[in-house]
mmCIF file of C-alpha atoms in Angstrom:
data_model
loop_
_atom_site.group_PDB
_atom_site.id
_atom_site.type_symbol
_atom_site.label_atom_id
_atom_site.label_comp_id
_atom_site.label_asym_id
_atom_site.label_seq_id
_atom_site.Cartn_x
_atom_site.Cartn_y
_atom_site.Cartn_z
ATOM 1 C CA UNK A 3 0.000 0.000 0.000
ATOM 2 C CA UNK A 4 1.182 3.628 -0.819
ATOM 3 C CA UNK A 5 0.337 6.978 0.129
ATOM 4 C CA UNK A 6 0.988 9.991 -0.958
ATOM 5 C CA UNK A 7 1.941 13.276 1.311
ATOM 6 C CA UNK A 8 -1.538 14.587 1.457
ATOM 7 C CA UNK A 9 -5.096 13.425 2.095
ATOM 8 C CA UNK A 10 -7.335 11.105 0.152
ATOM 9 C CA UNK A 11 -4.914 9.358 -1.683
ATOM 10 C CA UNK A 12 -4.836 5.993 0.779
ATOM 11 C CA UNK A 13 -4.919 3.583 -1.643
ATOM 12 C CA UNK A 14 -5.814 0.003 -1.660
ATOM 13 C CA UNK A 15 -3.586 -2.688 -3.028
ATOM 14 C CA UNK A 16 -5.078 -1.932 -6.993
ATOM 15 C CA UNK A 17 -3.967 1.737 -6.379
ATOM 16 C CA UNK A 18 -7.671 3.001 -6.142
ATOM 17 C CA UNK A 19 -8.091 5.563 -3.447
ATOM 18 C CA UNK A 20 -9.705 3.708 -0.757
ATOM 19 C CA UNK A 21 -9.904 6.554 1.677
ATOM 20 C CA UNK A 22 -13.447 5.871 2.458
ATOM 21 C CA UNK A 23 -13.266 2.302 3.612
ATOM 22 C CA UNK A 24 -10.173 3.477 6.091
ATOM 23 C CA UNK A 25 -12.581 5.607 8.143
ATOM 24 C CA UNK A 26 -15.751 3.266 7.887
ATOM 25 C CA UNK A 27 -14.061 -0.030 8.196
ATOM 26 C CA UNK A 28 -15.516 -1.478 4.951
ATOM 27 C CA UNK A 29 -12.745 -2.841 2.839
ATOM 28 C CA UNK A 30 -14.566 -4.156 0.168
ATOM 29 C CA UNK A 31 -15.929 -2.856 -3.482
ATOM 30 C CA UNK A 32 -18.523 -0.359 -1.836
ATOM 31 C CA UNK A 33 -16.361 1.233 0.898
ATOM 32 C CA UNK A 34 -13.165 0.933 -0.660
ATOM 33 C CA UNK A 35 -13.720 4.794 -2.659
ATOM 34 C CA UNK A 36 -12.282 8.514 -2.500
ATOM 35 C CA UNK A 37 -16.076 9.476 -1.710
ATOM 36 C CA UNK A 38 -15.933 11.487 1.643
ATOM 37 C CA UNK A 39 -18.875 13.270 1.391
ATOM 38 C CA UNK A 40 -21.324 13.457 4.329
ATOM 39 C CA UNK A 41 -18.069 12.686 6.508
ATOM 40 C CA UNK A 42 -18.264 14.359 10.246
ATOM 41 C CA UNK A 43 -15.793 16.521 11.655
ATOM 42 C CA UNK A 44 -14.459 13.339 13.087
ATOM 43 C CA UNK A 45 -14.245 11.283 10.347
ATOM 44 C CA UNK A 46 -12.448 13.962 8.467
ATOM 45 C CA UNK A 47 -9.895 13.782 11.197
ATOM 46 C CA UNK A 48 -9.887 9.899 11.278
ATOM 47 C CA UNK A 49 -8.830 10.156 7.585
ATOM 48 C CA UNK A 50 -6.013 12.334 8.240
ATOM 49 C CA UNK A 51 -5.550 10.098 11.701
ATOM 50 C CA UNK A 52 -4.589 7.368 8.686
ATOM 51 C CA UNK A 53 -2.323 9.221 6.305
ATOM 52 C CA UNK A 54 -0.339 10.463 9.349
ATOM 53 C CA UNK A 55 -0.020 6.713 10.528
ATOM 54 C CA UNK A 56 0.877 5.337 6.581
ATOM 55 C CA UNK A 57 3.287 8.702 6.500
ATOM 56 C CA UNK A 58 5.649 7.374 8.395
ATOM 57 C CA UNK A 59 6.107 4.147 6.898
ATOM 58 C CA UNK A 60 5.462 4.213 3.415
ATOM 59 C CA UNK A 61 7.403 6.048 0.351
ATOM 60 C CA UNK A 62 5.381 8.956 -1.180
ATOM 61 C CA UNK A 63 4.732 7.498 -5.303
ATOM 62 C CA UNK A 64 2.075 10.389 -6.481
ATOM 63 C CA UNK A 65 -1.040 11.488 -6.837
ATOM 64 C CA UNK A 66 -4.161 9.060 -8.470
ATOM 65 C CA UNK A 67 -6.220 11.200 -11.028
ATOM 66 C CA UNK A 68 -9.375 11.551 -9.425
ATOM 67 C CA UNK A 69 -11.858 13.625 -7.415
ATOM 68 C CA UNK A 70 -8.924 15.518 -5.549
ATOM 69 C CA UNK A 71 -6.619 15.383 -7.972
ATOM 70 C CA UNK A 72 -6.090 16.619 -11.533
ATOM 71 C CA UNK A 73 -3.557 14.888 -14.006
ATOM 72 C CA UNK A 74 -0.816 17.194 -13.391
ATOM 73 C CA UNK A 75 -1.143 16.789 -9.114
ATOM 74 C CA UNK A 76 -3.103 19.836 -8.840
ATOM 75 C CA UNK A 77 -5.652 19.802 -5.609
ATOM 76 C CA UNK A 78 -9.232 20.165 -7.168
ATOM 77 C CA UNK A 79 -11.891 22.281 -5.234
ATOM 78 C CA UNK A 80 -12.739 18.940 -3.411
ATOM 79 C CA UNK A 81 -9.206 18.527 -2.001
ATOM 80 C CA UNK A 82 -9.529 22.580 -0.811
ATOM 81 C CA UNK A 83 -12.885 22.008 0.435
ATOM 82 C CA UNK A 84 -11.083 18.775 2.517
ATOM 83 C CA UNK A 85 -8.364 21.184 3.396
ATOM 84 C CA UNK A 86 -11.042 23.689 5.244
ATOM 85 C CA UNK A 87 -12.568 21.380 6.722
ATOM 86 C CA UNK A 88 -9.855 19.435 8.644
ATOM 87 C CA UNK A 89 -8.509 23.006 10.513
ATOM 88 C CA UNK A 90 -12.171 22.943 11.912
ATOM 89 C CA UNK A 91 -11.594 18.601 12.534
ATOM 90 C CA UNK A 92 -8.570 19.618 14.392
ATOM 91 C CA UNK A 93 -9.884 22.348 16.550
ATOM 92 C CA UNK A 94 -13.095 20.483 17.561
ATOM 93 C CA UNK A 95 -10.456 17.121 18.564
ATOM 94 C CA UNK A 96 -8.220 19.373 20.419
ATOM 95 C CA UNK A 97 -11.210 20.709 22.592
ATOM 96 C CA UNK A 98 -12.412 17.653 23.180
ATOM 97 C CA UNK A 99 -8.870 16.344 24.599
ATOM 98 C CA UNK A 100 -8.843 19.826 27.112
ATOM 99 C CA UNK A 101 -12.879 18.516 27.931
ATOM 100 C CA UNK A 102 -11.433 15.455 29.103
ATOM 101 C CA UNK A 103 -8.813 16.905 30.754
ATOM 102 C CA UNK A 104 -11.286 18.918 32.512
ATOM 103 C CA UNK A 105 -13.959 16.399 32.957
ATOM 104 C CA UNK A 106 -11.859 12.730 33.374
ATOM 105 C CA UNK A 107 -14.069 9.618 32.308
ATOM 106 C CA UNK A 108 -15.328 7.894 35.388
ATOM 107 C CA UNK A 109 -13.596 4.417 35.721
ATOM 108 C CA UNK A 110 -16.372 1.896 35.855
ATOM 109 C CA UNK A 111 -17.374 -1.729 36.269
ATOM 110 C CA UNK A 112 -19.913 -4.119 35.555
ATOM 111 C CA UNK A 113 -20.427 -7.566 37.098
ATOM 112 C CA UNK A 114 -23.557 -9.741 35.513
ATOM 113 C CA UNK A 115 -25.893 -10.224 38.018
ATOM 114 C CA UNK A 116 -24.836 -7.873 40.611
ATOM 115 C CA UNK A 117 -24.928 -4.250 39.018
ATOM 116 C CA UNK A 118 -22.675 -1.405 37.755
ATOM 117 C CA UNK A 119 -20.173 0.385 39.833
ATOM 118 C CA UNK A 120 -18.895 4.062 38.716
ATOM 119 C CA UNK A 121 -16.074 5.450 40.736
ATOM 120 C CA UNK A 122 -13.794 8.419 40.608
ATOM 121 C CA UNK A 123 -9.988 8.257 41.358
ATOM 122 C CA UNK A 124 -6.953 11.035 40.852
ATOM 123 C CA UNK A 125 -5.982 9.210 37.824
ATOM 124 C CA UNK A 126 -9.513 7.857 36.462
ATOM 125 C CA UNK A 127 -9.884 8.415 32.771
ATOM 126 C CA UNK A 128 -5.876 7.984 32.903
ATOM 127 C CA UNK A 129 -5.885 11.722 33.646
ATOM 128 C CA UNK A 130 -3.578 12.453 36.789
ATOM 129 C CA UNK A 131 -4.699 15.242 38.909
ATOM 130 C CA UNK A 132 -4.425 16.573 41.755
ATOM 131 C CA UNK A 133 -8.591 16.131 43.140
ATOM 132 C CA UNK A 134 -10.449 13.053 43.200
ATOM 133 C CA UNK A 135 -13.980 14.575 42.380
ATOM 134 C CA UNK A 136 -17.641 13.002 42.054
ATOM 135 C CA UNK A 137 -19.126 11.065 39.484
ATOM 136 C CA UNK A 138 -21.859 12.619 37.411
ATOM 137 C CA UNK A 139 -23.788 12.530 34.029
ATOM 138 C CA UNK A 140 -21.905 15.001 31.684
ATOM 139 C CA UNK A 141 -23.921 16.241 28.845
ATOM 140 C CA UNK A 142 -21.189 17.722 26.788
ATOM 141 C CA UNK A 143 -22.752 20.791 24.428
ATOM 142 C CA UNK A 144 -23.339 19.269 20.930
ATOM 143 C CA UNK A 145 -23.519 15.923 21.997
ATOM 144 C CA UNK A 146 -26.467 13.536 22.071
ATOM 145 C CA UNK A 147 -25.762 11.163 24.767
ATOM 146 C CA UNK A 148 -23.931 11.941 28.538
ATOM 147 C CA UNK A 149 -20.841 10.138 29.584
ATOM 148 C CA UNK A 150 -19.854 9.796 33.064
ATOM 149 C CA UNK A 151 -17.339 12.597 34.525
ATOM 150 C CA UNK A 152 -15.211 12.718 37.389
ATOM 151 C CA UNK A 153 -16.165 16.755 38.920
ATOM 152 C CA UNK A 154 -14.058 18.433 40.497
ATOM 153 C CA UNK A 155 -15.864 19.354 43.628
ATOM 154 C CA UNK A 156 -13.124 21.831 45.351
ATOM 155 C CA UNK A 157 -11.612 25.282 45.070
ATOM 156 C CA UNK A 158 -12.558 27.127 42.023
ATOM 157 C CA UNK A 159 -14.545 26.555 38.488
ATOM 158 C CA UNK A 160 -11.763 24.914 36.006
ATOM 159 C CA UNK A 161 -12.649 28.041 33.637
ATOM 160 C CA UNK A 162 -12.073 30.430 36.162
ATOM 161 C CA UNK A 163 -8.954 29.327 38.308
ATOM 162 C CA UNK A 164 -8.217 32.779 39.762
ATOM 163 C CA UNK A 165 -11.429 33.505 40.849
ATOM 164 C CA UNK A 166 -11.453 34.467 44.560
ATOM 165 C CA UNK A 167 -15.109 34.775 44.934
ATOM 166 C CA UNK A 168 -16.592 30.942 44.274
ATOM 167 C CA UNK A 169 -18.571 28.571 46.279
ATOM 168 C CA UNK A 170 -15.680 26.105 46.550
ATOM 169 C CA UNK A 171 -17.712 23.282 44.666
ATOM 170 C CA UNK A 172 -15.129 23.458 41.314
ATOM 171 C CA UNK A 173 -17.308 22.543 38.703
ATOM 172 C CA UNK A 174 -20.502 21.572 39.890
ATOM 173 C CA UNK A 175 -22.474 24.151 38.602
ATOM 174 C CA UNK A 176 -21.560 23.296 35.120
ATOM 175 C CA UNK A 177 -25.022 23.295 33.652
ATOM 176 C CA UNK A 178 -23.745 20.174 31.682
ATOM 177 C CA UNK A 179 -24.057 18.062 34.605
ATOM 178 C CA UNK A 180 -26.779 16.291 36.516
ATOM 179 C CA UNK A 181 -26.183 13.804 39.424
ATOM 180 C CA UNK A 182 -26.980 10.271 38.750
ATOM 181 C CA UNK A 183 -30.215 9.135 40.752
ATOM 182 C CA UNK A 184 -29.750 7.031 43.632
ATOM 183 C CA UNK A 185 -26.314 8.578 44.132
ATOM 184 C CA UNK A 186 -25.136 10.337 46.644
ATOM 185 C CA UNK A 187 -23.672 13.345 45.662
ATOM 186 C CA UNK A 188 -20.659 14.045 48.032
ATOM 187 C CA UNK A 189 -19.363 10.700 47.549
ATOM 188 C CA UNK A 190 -16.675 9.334 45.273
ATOM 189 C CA UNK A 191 -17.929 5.856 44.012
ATOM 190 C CA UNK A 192 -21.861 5.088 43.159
ATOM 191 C CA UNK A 193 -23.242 1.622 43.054
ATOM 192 C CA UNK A 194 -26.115 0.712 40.593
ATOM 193 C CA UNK A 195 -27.301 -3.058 41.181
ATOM 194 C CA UNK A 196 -28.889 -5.152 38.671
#
């Protein structure tokens, strides 16, 4: 497999531009094609995620003639438009790392027949930190469904650090979250059974 220095050419082992199928995981006839339209702002960075990764180990050969490409290696409007697109891909990934940073995933566990357990630690989510924090329902804005967060429930609001006049509850008041029923809401670890 080759690939060339820039996105969409990912090609399959006939040299057709296969970026599609790298993104959607279907590496056959149908999802093996340079078609990317409809992709999300997270798809468009998964297909970049994959030239970055075949970058590194495979020899740039040139451009395939195609949607993105004209027959002298020229980027067509749909290469721009891919272009534009991924600065916005990038931004939205890199403020969704600093939300988890902010808001750790809860570590969790399930055990058939006995119930869930979520549970907050200083390095849950394999963030390190310094507070422990509760476990709550995060509904992240622009997001459908909540995950569970660790909150910081201490000192200041993470977006305002240097605040001097807070409640001392960090981030509790982040409209985003809402306390899981049947939980209490000072403690650390909340227990679901079956």
């Amino acid at each position: 497999m080759q690939t060339s220095s820039i996105p969409f050419q990912i090609r399959d082992s006939r040299g057709r531009d296969g970026t599609r199928g790298y993104v959607t995981g279907e590496f056959n006839d149908k999802g093996l094609i340079e078609d990317i339209s409809g992709f999300t702002l997270s798809q468009i960075h998964s297909v970049n995620h994959w030239l970055q990764f075949y970058m590194k180990d495979y020899t740039f050969k040139g451009y395939l003639l195609g949607s993105y490409f004209d027959e002298h290696g020229n980027p067509s409007e749909a290469k721009l438009e891919f272009d534009r697109k991924l600065v916005f891909a990038n931004k939205a990934e890199d403020e969704k790392k600093a939300d988890i940073v902010m808001f750790p995933p809860c570590n969790s566990q399930f055990k058939a027949g006995q119930g869930k357990t979520l549970w907050c630690s200083n390095f849950s989510g394999g963030i390190q930190r310094e507070w422990v924090g509760v476990p709550r329902q995060y509904f992240r804005p622009g997001e459908s469904h909540a995950r569970c967060a660790c909150v910081k429930n201490i000192g200041p609001p993470s977006d305002q650090p240097d605040t001097k006049n807070h409640k001392n509850n960090g981030d509790l008041d982040n409209p985003g979250m809402k306390l899981y029923e049947g939980c209490d809401p000072n403690v650390d670890s909340c227990y679901f059974p079956e």
